[in-house]
Tab-separated table of C-alpha atoms in Angstrom:
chain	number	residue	atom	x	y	z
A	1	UNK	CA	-4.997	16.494	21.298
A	2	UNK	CA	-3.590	17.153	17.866
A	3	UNK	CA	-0.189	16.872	19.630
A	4	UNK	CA	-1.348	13.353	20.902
A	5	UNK	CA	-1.792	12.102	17.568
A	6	UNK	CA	1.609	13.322	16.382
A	7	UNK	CA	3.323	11.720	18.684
A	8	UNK	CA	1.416	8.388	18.011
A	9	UNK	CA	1.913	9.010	14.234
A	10	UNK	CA	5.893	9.511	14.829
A	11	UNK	CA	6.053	5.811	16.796
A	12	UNK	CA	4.188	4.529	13.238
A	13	UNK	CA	7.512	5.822	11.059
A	14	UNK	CA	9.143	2.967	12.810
A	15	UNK	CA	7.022	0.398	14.289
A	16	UNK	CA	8.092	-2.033	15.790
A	17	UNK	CA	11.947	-0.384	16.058
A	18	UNK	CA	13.959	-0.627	18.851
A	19	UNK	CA	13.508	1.558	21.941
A	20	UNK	CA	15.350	4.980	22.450
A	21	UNK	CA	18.679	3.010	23.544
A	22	UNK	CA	20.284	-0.169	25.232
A	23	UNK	CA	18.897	-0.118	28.494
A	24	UNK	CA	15.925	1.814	27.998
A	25	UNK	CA	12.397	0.452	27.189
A	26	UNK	CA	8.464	1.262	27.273
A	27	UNK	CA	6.008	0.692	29.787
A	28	UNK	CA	4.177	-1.881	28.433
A	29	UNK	CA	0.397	-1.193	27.284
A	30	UNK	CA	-2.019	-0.067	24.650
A	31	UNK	CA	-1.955	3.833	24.287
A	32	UNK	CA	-4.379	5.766	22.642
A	33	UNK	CA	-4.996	9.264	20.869
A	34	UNK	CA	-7.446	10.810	18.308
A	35	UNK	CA	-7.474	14.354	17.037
A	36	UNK	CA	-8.787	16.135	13.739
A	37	UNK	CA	-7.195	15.164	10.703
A	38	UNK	CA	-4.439	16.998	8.502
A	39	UNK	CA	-6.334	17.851	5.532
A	40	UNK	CA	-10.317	18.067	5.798
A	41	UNK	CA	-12.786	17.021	8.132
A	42	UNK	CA	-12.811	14.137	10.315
A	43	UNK	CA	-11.257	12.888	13.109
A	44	UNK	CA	-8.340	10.133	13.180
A	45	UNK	CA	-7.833	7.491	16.502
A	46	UNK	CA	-4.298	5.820	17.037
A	47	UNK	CA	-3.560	3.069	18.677
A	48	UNK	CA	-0.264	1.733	19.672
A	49	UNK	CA	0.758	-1.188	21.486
A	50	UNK	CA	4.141	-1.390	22.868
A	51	UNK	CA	6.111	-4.671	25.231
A	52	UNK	CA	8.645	-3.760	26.788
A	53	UNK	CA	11.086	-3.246	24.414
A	54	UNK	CA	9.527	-2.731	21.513
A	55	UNK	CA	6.190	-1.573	19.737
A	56	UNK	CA	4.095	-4.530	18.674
A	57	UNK	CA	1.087	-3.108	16.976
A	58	UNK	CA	-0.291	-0.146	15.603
A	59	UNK	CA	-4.180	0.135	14.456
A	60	UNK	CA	-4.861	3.541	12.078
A	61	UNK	CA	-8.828	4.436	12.311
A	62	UNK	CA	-11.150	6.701	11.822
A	63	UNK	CA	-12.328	9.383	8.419
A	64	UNK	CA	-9.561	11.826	8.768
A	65	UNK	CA	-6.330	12.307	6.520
A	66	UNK	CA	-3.023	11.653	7.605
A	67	UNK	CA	0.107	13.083	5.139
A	68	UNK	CA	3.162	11.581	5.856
A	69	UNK	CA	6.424	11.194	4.144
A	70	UNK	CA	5.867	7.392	4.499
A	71	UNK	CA	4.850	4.923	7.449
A	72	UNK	CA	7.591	2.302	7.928
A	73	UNK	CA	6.122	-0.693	9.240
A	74	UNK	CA	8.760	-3.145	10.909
A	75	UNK	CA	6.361	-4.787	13.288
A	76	UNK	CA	2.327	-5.021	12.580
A	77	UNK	CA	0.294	-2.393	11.786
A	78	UNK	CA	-3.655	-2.402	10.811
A	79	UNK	CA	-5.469	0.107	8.992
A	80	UNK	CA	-9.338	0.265	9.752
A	81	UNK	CA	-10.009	3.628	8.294
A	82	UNK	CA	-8.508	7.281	7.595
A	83	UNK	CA	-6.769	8.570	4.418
A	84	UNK	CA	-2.977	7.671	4.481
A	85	UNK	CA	-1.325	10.823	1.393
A	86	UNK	CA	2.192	10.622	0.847
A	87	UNK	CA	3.745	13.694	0.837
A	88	UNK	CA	6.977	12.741	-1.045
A	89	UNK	CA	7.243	13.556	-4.455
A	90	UNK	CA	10.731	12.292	-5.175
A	91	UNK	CA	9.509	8.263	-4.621
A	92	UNK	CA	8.884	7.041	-1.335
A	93	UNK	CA	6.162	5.129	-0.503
A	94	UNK	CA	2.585	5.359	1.409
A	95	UNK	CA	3.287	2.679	3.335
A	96	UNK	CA	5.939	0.106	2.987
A	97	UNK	CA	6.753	-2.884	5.092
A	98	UNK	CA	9.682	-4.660	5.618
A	99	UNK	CA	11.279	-7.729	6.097
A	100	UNK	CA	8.903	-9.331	9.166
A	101	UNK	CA	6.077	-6.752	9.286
A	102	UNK	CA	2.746	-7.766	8.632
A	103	UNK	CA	0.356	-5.012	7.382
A	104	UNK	CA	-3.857	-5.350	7.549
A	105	UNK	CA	-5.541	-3.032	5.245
A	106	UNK	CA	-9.661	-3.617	6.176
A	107	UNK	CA	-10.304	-0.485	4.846
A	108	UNK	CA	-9.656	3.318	4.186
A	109	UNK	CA	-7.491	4.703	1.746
A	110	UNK	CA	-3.896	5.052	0.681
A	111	UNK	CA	-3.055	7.096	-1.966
A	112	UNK	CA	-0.533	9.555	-3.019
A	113	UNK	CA	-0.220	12.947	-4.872
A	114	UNK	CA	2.051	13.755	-8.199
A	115	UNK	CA	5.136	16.273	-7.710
A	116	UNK	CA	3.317	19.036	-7.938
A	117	UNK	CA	1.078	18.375	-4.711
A	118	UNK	CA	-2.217	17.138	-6.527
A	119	UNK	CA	-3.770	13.931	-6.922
A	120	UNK	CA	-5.961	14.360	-10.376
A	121	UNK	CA	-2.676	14.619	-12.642
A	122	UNK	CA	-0.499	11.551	-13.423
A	123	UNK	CA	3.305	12.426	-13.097
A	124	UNK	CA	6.511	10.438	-13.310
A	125	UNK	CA	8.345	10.413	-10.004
A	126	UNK	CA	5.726	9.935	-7.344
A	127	UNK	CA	5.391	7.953	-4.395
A	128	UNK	CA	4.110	4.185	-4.412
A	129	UNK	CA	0.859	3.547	-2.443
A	130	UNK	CA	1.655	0.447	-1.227
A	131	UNK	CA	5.531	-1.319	-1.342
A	132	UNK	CA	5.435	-4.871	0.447
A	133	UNK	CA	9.364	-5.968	0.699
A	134	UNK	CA	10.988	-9.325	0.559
A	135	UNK	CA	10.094	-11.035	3.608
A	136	UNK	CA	7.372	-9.298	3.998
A	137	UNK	CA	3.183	-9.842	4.468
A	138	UNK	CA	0.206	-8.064	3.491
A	139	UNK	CA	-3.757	-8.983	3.860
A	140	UNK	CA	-5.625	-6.260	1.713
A	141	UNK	CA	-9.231	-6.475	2.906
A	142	UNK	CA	-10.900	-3.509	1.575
A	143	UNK	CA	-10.237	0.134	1.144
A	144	UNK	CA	-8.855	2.043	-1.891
A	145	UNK	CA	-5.643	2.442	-3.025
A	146	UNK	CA	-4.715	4.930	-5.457
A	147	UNK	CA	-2.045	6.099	-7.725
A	148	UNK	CA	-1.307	8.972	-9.841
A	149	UNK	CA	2.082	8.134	-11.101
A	150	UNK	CA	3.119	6.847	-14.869
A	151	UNK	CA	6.078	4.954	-13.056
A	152	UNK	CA	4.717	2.826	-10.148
A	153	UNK	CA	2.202	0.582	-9.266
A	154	UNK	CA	-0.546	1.057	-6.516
A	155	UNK	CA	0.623	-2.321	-4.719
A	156	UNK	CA	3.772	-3.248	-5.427
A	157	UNK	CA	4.756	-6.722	-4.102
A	158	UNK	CA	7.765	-8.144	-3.206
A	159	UNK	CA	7.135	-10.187	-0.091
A	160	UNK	CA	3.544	-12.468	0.362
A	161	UNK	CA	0.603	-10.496	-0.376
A	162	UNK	CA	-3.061	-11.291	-0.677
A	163	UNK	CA	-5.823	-9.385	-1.739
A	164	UNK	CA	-9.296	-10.196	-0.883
A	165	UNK	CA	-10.965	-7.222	-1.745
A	166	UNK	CA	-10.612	-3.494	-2.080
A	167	UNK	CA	-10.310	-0.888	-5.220
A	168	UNK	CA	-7.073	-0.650	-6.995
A	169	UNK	CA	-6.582	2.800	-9.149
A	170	UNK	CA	-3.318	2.753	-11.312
A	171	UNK	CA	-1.852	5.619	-13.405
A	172	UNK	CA	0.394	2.400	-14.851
A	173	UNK	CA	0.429	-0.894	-13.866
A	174	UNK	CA	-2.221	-1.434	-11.300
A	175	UNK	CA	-0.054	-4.074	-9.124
A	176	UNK	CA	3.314	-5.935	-9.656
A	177	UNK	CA	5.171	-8.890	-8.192
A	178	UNK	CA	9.066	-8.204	-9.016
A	179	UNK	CA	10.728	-10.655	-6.678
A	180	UNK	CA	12.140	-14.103	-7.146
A	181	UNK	CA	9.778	-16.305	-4.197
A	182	UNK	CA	7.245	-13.415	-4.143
A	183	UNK	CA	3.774	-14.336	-3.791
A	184	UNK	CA	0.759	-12.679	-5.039
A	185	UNK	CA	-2.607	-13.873	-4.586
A	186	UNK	CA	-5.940	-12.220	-5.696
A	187	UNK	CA	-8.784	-13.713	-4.371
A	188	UNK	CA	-11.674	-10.188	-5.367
A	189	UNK	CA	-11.045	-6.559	-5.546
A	190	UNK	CA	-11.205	-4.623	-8.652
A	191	UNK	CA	-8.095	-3.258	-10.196
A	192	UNK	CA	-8.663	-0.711	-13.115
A	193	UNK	CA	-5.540	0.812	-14.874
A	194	UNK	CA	-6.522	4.152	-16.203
A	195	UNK	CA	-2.891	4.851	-17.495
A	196	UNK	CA	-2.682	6.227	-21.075
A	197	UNK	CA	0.277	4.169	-22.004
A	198	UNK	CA	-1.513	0.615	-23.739
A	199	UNK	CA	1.995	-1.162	-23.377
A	200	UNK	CA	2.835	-0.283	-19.453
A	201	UNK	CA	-0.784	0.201	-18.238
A	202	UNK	CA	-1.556	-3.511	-16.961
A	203	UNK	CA	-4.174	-4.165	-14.114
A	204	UNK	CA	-1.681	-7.371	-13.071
A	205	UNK	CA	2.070	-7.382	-14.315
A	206	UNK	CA	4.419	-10.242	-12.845
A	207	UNK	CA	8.583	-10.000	-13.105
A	208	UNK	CA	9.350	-12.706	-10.896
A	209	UNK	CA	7.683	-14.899	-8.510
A	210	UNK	CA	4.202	-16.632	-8.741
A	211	UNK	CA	0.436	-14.677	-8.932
A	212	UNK	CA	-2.165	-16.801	-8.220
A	213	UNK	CA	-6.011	-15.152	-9.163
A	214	UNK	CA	-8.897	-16.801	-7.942
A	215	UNK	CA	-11.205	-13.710	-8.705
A	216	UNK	CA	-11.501	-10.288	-8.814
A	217	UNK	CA	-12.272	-7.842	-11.347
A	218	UNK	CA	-9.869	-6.256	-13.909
A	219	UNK	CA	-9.545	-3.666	-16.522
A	220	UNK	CA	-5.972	-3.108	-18.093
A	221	UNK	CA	-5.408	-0.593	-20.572
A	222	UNK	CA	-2.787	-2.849	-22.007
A	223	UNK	CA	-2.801	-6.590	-21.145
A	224	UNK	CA	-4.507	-7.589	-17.809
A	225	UNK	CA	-2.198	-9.979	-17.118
A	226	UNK	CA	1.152	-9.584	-18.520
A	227	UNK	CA	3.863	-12.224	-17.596
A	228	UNK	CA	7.954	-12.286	-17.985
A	229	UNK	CA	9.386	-15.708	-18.627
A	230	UNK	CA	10.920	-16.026	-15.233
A	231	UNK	CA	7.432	-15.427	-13.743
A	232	UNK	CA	4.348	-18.059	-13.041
A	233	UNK	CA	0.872	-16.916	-13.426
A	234	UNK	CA	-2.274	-19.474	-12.048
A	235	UNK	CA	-5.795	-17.816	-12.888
A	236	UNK	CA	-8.410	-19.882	-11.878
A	237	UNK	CA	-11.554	-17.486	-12.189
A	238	UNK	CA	-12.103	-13.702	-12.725
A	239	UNK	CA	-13.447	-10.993	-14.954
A	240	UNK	CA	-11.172	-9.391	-17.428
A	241	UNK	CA	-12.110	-6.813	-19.579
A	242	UNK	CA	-10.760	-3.815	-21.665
A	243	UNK	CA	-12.812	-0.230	-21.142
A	244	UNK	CA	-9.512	1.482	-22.611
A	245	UNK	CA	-7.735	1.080	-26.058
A	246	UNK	CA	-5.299	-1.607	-26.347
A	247	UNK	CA	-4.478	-5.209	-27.031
């Protein structure tokens, strides 16, 4: 069964890619596999959807933990439970979806480790939870998403993103927009920044593009919201506070 999952797991690196060659193609349908987790107990069910030349959705369930390098999500993919670890130290991402993809997060977690394989100490060249590119669009329901890393964010935005609930847990800044015509909007969730750095530790930071918060909850260890001059911020409710040092 393990070998079930795998295989299922392997068609999430690319969803949404291609099939093998010109000429060949799936058999249309929703395939299914669960097996026991990588790390822990639990179990974790797969499900992938596939036309008949390409796969069209993938749906990640269950309370087990999957480490992967990084799921690549070029078509739609919808995460309803289990623990997604990146297992690249050297960058990378969790998950990260490009131009086209949509991604669902309703809940679970996605998190990732420091270089040297744990997840309690803060490092500098870790992978980023979350990485939605240009083009892109994320819904972020619930779940937590965690990172260890003094160089990333937990969500890091890029495409249109919006966040209606969930817990955001940021080494640095908690989440970013960095792209010109990126969208951001926050509509709950809590985002804490427990970085010890008062002047890169933000729970909202915005390069480029337009955030929009209509709630939430956030604690920044430097600013909550800090804004570059090519940026637009809109907050129209929230709580902001400051359990950290800082200004």
């Amino acid at each position: 069964m393990k070998r079930i999952v795998a295989l299922l797991l392997s068609f999430c690196m690319l969803l949404g890619c291609v099939a093998f060659a010109e000429g060949a193609g799936f058999t249309p349908g929703t395939y299914e596999g669960s097996g026991e987790g990588f790390a822990g107990p639990g179990s974790v069910q797969v499900k992938v959807t596939v036309d008949e030349n390409a796969i069209t959705d993938v749906v990640i369930e269950g309370e087990g933990e999957v480490k992967a390098r990084g799921i690549f999500d070029y078509g739609k993919f919808t995460l309803n439970g289990a623990t997604i670890d990146a297992c690249d130290h050297n960058g990378g991402y969790a998950v990260v979806c490009y131009d086209g993809a949509e991604f669902t997060m309703n809940s679970g977690i996605v998190k990732t480790s420091n270089e040297n394989g744990d997840d309690t100490t803060p490092g500098n060249y870790d992978a980023t939870p979350i990485q939605v590119e240009a083009g892109a669009k994320a819904t972020i329901n619930g779940g937590t998403i965690t990172n260890v890393s003094n160089f990333t964010y937990a969500l890091n935005n890029c495409g249109d993103t919006t966040i209606n609930g969930g817990e955001f847990t940021s080494a640095h800044t908690v989440v970013g927009n960095e792209a010109a015509g990126a969208t951001l909007t926050i509509n709950g969730g809590k985002f804490t920044c427990n970085g010890a750095d008062q002047y890169s530790s933000h729970a909202v930071y915005s390069e480029a593009g337009t955030i929009t918060i209509n709630g939430g909850e956030f604690d920044g260890n430097g600013y909550n919201v800090w804004t570059e001059a090519d940026a637009t911020v809109n907050i129209y409710d929230g709580n902001f506070k400051q359990t950290n040092s800082g200004s």
